[in-house]
């Protein structure tokens, strides 16, 4: 049994449930998906301040994880708290943006990202550079559809996202689409049938990559910057997240 901890870094329980449904739909029979969200933070993540608080929420959830996970997936397209989570646990930790970029780069010589708010495009662009996919990604496009509007998924919302994907494929001369929000996961099959190109949802990609790493018995390196955080007291609301000090 692989125990996979799936973290939705925002605090919207209905979105956590939808993301968990996507994950369980692709998870192997031997994978148990435990979905969770922080006890504090933004209801959706659409900017740097949201992201900063959400990263602390991810740190909270991995620090307090019970049982200890065999793999962790951070289900927000900014991959908030990824490095902190890799320090806190031995398990492989995957962000949905990183996983989606890897999948897309194996399926097309160039891909486009279609995301929610235009103001978050810079976050995706910085992740592309950080992960070394700036040459494979030919464009990042915002639709200015708020994250929580994806839940209602009004008919014109789907049409708007489909139109943005079509424009991106032409403008970028790309061969695949990466969906830039965990809340878009439910659209994957419909868009793929209509666009006739690979459409990558990071939640599904991250779950399968996490399972593969866990099945290989691979864990996050504890040599260097992903070693356990140094023993240290935390004060205030974060006291429970500190690391035991000797004596
Ligand atoms: C996400 N926000 O996947 C990101 C999408 C974004 O609350 N879940 C969020 O716009 O960056």
mmCIF file of C-alpha atoms and ligand atoms in Angstrom:
data_model
loop_
_atom_site.group_PDB
_atom_site.id
_atom_site.type_symbol
_atom_site.label_atom_id
_atom_site.label_comp_id
_atom_site.label_asym_id
_atom_site.label_seq_id
_atom_site.Cartn_x
_atom_site.Cartn_y
_atom_site.Cartn_z
ATOM 1 C CA UNK A 1 0.000 0.000 0.000
ATOM 2 C CA UNK A 2 1.328 3.434 -0.964
ATOM 3 C CA UNK A 3 0.035 6.160 1.333
ATOM 4 C CA UNK A 4 -0.187 9.337 -0.769
ATOM 5 C CA UNK A 5 -0.768 12.633 1.017
ATOM 6 C CA UNK A 6 -2.553 15.036 -1.344
ATOM 7 C CA UNK A 7 -2.441 18.635 -0.149
ATOM 8 C CA UNK A 8 -4.732 21.328 -1.540
ATOM 9 C CA UNK A 9 -2.860 24.435 -0.297
ATOM 10 C CA UNK A 10 -6.019 26.614 -0.269
ATOM 11 C CA UNK A 11 -8.769 26.215 2.331
ATOM 12 C CA UNK A 12 -11.767 25.496 0.068
ATOM 13 C CA UNK A 13 -13.010 22.050 1.130
ATOM 14 C CA UNK A 14 -15.108 21.504 -2.004
ATOM 15 C CA UNK A 15 -12.004 22.093 -4.143
ATOM 16 C CA UNK A 16 -10.035 19.641 -1.977
ATOM 17 C CA UNK A 17 -12.780 17.057 -2.584
ATOM 18 C CA UNK A 18 -12.726 17.654 -6.353
ATOM 19 C CA UNK A 19 -8.930 17.355 -6.483
ATOM 20 C CA UNK A 20 -9.106 14.147 -4.408
ATOM 21 C CA UNK A 21 -11.646 12.695 -6.858
ATOM 22 C CA UNK A 22 -9.269 13.417 -9.765
ATOM 23 C CA UNK A 23 -6.386 11.793 -7.882
ATOM 24 C CA UNK A 24 -8.348 8.676 -6.888
ATOM 25 C CA UNK A 25 -9.579 8.273 -10.469
ATOM 26 C CA UNK A 26 -5.986 7.779 -11.725
ATOM 27 C CA UNK A 27 -4.377 6.244 -8.619
ATOM 28 C CA UNK A 28 -3.311 2.574 -8.731
ATOM 29 C CA UNK A 29 -5.281 0.007 -6.718
ATOM 30 C CA UNK A 30 -2.519 -0.079 -4.096
ATOM 31 C CA UNK A 31 -2.491 3.663 -3.525
ATOM 32 C CA UNK A 32 -4.425 5.221 -0.642
ATOM 33 C CA UNK A 33 -5.037 8.916 -1.235
ATOM 34 C CA UNK A 34 -5.369 11.053 1.928
ATOM 35 C CA UNK A 35 -6.578 14.517 0.897
ATOM 36 C CA UNK A 36 -6.088 17.502 3.192
ATOM 37 C CA UNK A 37 -5.872 21.301 3.296
ATOM 38 C CA UNK A 38 -4.317 23.795 5.741
ATOM 39 C CA UNK A 39 -6.178 24.914 8.881
ATOM 40 C CA UNK A 40 -5.515 28.518 7.880
ATOM 41 C CA UNK A 41 -4.904 30.594 4.774
ATOM 42 C CA UNK A 42 -6.528 31.832 1.542
ATOM 43 C CA UNK A 43 -9.679 30.230 0.058
ATOM 44 C CA UNK A 44 -7.868 30.400 -3.306
ATOM 45 C CA UNK A 45 -4.303 31.239 -4.373
ATOM 46 C CA UNK A 46 -4.082 33.994 -6.993
ATOM 47 C CA UNK A 47 -1.041 36.049 -6.078
ATOM 48 C CA UNK A 48 2.226 36.268 -4.134
ATOM 49 C CA UNK A 49 0.709 37.015 -0.707
ATOM 50 C CA UNK A 50 -1.783 34.147 -1.061
ATOM 51 C CA UNK A 51 1.134 31.943 -2.090
ATOM 52 C CA UNK A 52 3.256 32.913 0.916
ATOM 53 C CA UNK A 53 0.547 31.959 3.400
ATOM 54 C CA UNK A 54 -0.327 28.809 1.425
ATOM 55 C CA UNK A 55 3.304 27.702 1.569
ATOM 56 C CA UNK A 56 3.119 27.841 5.373
ATOM 57 C CA UNK A 57 -0.093 25.813 5.137
ATOM 58 C CA UNK A 58 1.720 23.141 3.130
ATOM 59 C CA UNK A 59 4.508 23.116 5.734
ATOM 60 C CA UNK A 60 1.868 22.650 8.441
ATOM 61 C CA UNK A 61 0.250 19.699 6.687
ATOM 62 C CA UNK A 62 3.487 17.808 6.009
ATOM 63 C CA UNK A 63 4.836 18.566 9.492
ATOM 64 C CA UNK A 64 1.682 17.221 11.155
ATOM 65 C CA UNK A 65 1.046 14.397 8.651
ATOM 66 C CA UNK A 66 -0.266 11.219 10.293
ATOM 67 C CA UNK A 67 0.476 8.575 9.178
ATOM 68 C CA UNK A 68 3.873 9.422 7.676
ATOM 69 C CA UNK A 69 3.262 9.482 3.888
ATOM 70 C CA UNK A 70 5.031 7.359 1.235
ATOM 71 C CA UNK A 71 4.539 10.196 -1.250
ATOM 72 C CA UNK A 72 3.232 13.774 -1.189
ATOM 73 C CA UNK A 73 1.520 15.838 -3.901
ATOM 74 C CA UNK A 74 1.126 19.633 -3.604
ATOM 75 C CA UNK A 75 -2.000 20.384 -5.640
ATOM 76 C CA UNK A 76 -1.610 24.057 -6.490
ATOM 77 C CA UNK A 77 0.006 25.266 -9.729
ATOM 78 C CA UNK A 78 2.461 27.503 -7.914
ATOM 79 C CA UNK A 79 3.979 24.454 -6.138
ATOM 80 C CA UNK A 80 3.915 26.462 -2.849
ATOM 81 C CA UNK A 81 6.086 25.093 -0.039
ATOM 82 C CA UNK A 82 7.716 22.441 -2.251
ATOM 83 C CA UNK A 83 11.248 22.805 -0.838
ATOM 84 C CA UNK A 84 10.012 23.045 2.763
ATOM 85 C CA UNK A 85 7.957 19.875 2.304
ATOM 86 C CA UNK A 86 10.969 18.037 0.831
ATOM 87 C CA UNK A 87 12.963 18.967 3.953
ATOM 88 C CA UNK A 88 10.210 17.808 6.320
ATOM 89 C CA UNK A 89 9.653 14.295 4.960
ATOM 90 C CA UNK A 90 11.643 11.440 3.391
ATOM 91 C CA UNK A 91 8.871 10.675 0.917
ATOM 92 C CA UNK A 92 9.046 11.993 -2.672
ATOM 93 C CA UNK A 93 7.208 15.338 -2.864
ATOM 94 C CA UNK A 94 5.814 16.510 -6.198
ATOM 95 C CA UNK A 95 4.292 19.816 -7.185
ATOM 96 C CA UNK A 96 1.616 19.684 -9.893
ATOM 97 C CA UNK A 97 3.347 22.356 -12.005
ATOM 98 C CA UNK A 98 6.673 20.516 -12.027
ATOM 99 C CA UNK A 99 4.964 17.189 -12.789
ATOM 100 C CA UNK A 100 2.906 18.702 -15.623
ATOM 101 C CA UNK A 101 5.977 20.338 -17.196
ATOM 102 C CA UNK A 102 7.848 17.019 -17.170
ATOM 103 C CA UNK A 103 4.910 15.187 -18.770
ATOM 104 C CA UNK A 104 4.343 17.857 -21.439
ATOM 105 C CA UNK A 105 8.025 18.004 -22.370
ATOM 106 C CA UNK A 106 7.945 14.249 -23.045
ATOM 107 C CA UNK A 107 4.889 14.548 -25.329
ATOM 108 C CA UNK A 108 5.595 17.612 -27.482
ATOM 109 C CA UNK A 109 8.655 19.618 -28.526
ATOM 110 C CA UNK A 110 6.819 22.719 -27.298
ATOM 111 C CA UNK A 111 3.898 23.258 -24.922
ATOM 112 C CA UNK A 112 1.709 26.125 -23.737
ATOM 113 C CA UNK A 113 0.365 26.815 -20.267
ATOM 114 C CA UNK A 114 -3.201 28.108 -19.869
ATOM 115 C CA UNK A 115 -3.958 29.329 -16.372
ATOM 116 C CA UNK A 116 -6.386 31.416 -14.310
ATOM 117 C CA UNK A 117 -5.469 34.989 -13.358
ATOM 118 C CA UNK A 118 -3.018 36.781 -15.654
ATOM 119 C CA UNK A 119 -1.221 38.114 -12.592
ATOM 120 C CA UNK A 120 -0.130 34.552 -11.698
ATOM 121 C CA UNK A 121 1.535 33.972 -15.077
ATOM 122 C CA UNK A 122 4.820 35.313 -13.668
ATOM 123 C CA UNK A 123 4.728 32.566 -11.012
ATOM 124 C CA UNK A 124 4.459 29.886 -13.702
ATOM 125 C CA UNK A 125 7.225 31.571 -15.745
ATOM 126 C CA UNK A 126 9.541 31.576 -12.719
ATOM 127 C CA UNK A 127 8.807 27.883 -12.086
ATOM 128 C CA UNK A 128 9.599 27.087 -15.727
ATOM 129 C CA UNK A 129 13.004 28.715 -15.288
ATOM 130 C CA UNK A 130 13.579 27.072 -11.906
ATOM 131 C CA UNK A 131 12.797 23.618 -13.285
ATOM 132 C CA UNK A 132 14.628 24.195 -16.597
ATOM 133 C CA UNK A 133 11.608 24.072 -18.918
ATOM 134 C CA UNK A 134 11.843 27.600 -20.292
ATOM 135 C CA UNK A 135 12.949 26.195 -23.665
ATOM 136 C CA UNK A 136 10.099 23.625 -23.866
ATOM 137 C CA UNK A 137 7.354 26.057 -22.834
ATOM 138 C CA UNK A 138 6.462 28.457 -25.633
ATOM 139 C CA UNK A 139 3.953 30.593 -23.731
ATOM 140 C CA UNK A 140 1.980 31.136 -20.516
ATOM 141 C CA UNK A 141 -1.526 32.527 -20.931
ATOM 142 C CA UNK A 142 -3.974 33.878 -18.337
ATOM 143 C CA UNK A 143 -7.760 33.687 -18.781
ATOM 144 C CA UNK A 144 -8.618 35.917 -15.781
ATOM 145 C CA UNK A 145 -11.094 33.290 -14.630
ATOM 146 C CA UNK A 146 -10.951 33.301 -10.799
ATOM 147 C CA UNK A 147 -9.932 29.946 -9.290
ATOM 148 C CA UNK A 148 -13.206 29.508 -7.417
ATOM 149 C CA UNK A 149 -15.235 30.311 -10.563
ATOM 150 C CA UNK A 150 -13.870 27.041 -11.965
ATOM 151 C CA UNK A 151 -15.936 25.132 -9.437
ATOM 152 C CA UNK A 152 -19.259 26.323 -10.839
ATOM 153 C CA UNK A 153 -17.815 25.615 -14.319
ATOM 154 C CA UNK A 154 -20.419 27.677 -16.144
ATOM 155 C CA UNK A 155 -20.758 26.734 -19.833
ATOM 156 C CA UNK A 156 -18.993 29.880 -20.970
ATOM 157 C CA UNK A 157 -16.104 29.198 -18.591
ATOM 158 C CA UNK A 158 -15.273 25.972 -20.420
ATOM 159 C CA UNK A 159 -15.717 27.737 -23.775
ATOM 160 C CA UNK A 160 -13.417 30.547 -22.607
ATOM 161 C CA UNK A 161 -10.703 28.099 -21.554
ATOM 162 C CA UNK A 162 -11.053 26.109 -24.778
ATOM 163 C CA UNK A 163 -10.711 29.316 -26.816
ATOM 164 C CA UNK A 164 -7.618 30.324 -24.830
ATOM 165 C CA UNK A 165 -6.082 26.894 -25.496
ATOM 166 C CA UNK A 166 -6.771 27.162 -29.247
ATOM 167 C CA UNK A 167 -5.257 30.663 -29.396
ATOM 168 C CA UNK A 168 -2.184 29.476 -27.447
ATOM 169 C CA UNK A 169 -1.592 26.474 -29.736
ATOM 170 C CA UNK A 170 -1.598 28.791 -32.769
ATOM 171 C CA UNK A 171 0.268 31.751 -31.259
ATOM 172 C CA UNK A 172 2.951 29.537 -29.658
ATOM 173 C CA UNK A 173 3.093 26.910 -32.389
ATOM 174 C CA UNK A 174 2.957 24.404 -29.531
ATOM 175 C CA UNK A 175 1.843 20.781 -29.537
ATOM 176 C CA UNK A 176 0.438 20.326 -26.036
ATOM 177 C CA UNK A 177 -1.454 22.214 -23.326
ATOM 178 C CA UNK A 178 -0.655 22.313 -19.607
ATOM 179 C CA UNK A 179 -3.641 23.294 -17.451
ATOM 180 C CA UNK A 180 -2.423 25.923 -14.992
ATOM 181 C CA UNK A 181 -4.728 25.235 -12.044
ATOM 182 C CA UNK A 182 -5.733 22.206 -9.969
ATOM 183 C CA UNK A 183 -9.314 23.407 -10.414
ATOM 184 C CA UNK A 184 -9.122 22.735 -14.175
ATOM 185 C CA UNK A 185 -8.439 18.994 -13.744
ATOM 186 C CA UNK A 186 -12.047 18.008 -14.508
ATOM 187 C CA UNK A 187 -11.793 19.630 -17.956
ATOM 188 C CA UNK A 188 -8.867 17.507 -19.150
ATOM 189 C CA UNK A 189 -10.669 14.810 -21.153
ATOM 190 C CA UNK A 190 -13.176 17.198 -22.746
ATOM 191 C CA UNK A 191 -10.442 19.607 -23.856
ATOM 192 C CA UNK A 192 -8.240 16.789 -25.132
ATOM 193 C CA UNK A 193 -11.068 15.411 -27.279
ATOM 194 C CA UNK A 194 -11.898 18.840 -28.676
ATOM 195 C CA UNK A 195 -8.331 20.126 -29.182
ATOM 196 C CA UNK A 196 -6.851 16.799 -30.334
ATOM 197 C CA UNK A 197 -3.536 17.506 -28.579
ATOM 198 C CA UNK A 198 -2.209 16.204 -25.252
ATOM 199 C CA UNK A 199 -3.807 18.176 -22.421
ATOM 200 C CA UNK A 200 -1.896 17.714 -19.158
ATOM 201 C CA UNK A 201 -3.474 18.034 -15.745
ATOM 202 C CA UNK A 202 -0.760 18.294 -13.081
ATOM 203 C CA UNK A 203 -2.785 16.527 -10.377
ATOM 204 C CA UNK A 204 -3.033 13.290 -12.372
ATOM 205 C CA UNK A 205 0.559 13.568 -13.630
ATOM 206 C CA UNK A 206 1.898 14.157 -10.105
ATOM 207 C CA UNK A 207 -0.031 11.213 -8.642
ATOM 208 C CA UNK A 208 1.367 8.802 -11.268
ATOM 209 C CA UNK A 209 4.933 10.137 -10.996
ATOM 210 C CA UNK A 210 4.720 9.968 -7.179
ATOM 211 C CA UNK A 211 3.529 6.371 -7.338
ATOM 212 C CA UNK A 212 6.396 5.514 -9.716
ATOM 213 C CA UNK A 213 9.044 7.021 -7.405
ATOM 214 C CA UNK A 214 7.551 5.300 -4.357
ATOM 215 C CA UNK A 215 7.360 1.977 -6.247
ATOM 216 C CA UNK A 216 11.077 2.326 -7.046
ATOM 217 C CA UNK A 217 11.728 2.762 -3.328
ATOM 218 C CA UNK A 218 13.128 6.233 -4.003
ATOM 219 C CA UNK A 219 12.971 8.941 -1.338
ATOM 220 C CA UNK A 220 13.940 12.619 -1.090
ATOM 221 C CA UNK A 221 17.685 13.084 -0.521
ATOM 222 C CA UNK A 222 18.625 13.953 3.029
ATOM 223 C CA UNK A 223 22.082 15.122 1.985
ATOM 224 C CA UNK A 224 22.316 18.915 1.727
ATOM 225 C CA UNK A 225 19.430 21.381 1.562
ATOM 226 C CA UNK A 226 16.635 18.747 1.798
ATOM 227 C CA UNK A 227 18.053 17.340 5.047
ATOM 228 C CA UNK A 228 15.706 17.688 8.049
ATOM 229 C CA UNK A 229 15.394 21.264 9.311
ATOM 230 C CA UNK A 230 17.807 22.094 12.100
ATOM 231 C CA UNK A 231 16.475 21.575 15.640
ATOM 232 C CA UNK A 232 14.708 24.781 16.464
ATOM 233 C CA UNK A 233 11.886 26.164 18.608
ATOM 234 C CA UNK A 234 9.093 27.973 16.741
ATOM 235 C CA UNK A 235 7.120 30.633 18.592
ATOM 236 C CA UNK A 236 3.540 31.825 18.396
ATOM 237 C CA UNK A 237 0.930 30.063 16.233
ATOM 238 C CA UNK A 238 3.685 27.969 14.615
ATOM 239 C CA UNK A 239 4.952 26.452 17.900
ATOM 240 C CA UNK A 240 3.651 23.001 16.950
ATOM 241 C CA UNK A 241 5.627 23.086 13.699
ATOM 242 C CA UNK A 242 9.052 23.511 15.324
ATOM 243 C CA UNK A 243 11.768 20.847 15.364
ATOM 244 C CA UNK A 244 12.783 19.177 18.617
ATOM 245 C CA UNK A 245 15.852 20.673 20.245
ATOM 246 C CA UNK A 246 18.177 18.548 22.380
ATOM 247 C CA UNK A 247 17.464 18.541 26.162
HETATM 248 C C1 LIG B 1 -4.263 26.425 -7.945
HETATM 249 N N1 LIG B 1 -4.509 28.554 -7.172
HETATM 250 O O1 LIG B 1 -3.961 25.438 -8.592
HETATM 251 C C2 LIG B 1 -3.742 27.789 -8.160
HETATM 252 C C3 LIG B 1 -3.969 28.254 -9.570
HETATM 253 C C4 LIG B 1 -3.340 29.563 -9.828
HETATM 254 O O2 LIG B 1 -5.899 28.045 -5.443
HETATM 255 N N2 LIG B 1 -5.082 26.429 -6.860
HETATM 256 C C5 LIG B 1 -5.214 27.717 -6.409
HETATM 257 O O3 LIG B 1 -4.048 30.436 -10.273
HETATM 258 O O4 LIG B 1 -2.155 29.739 -9.572
#
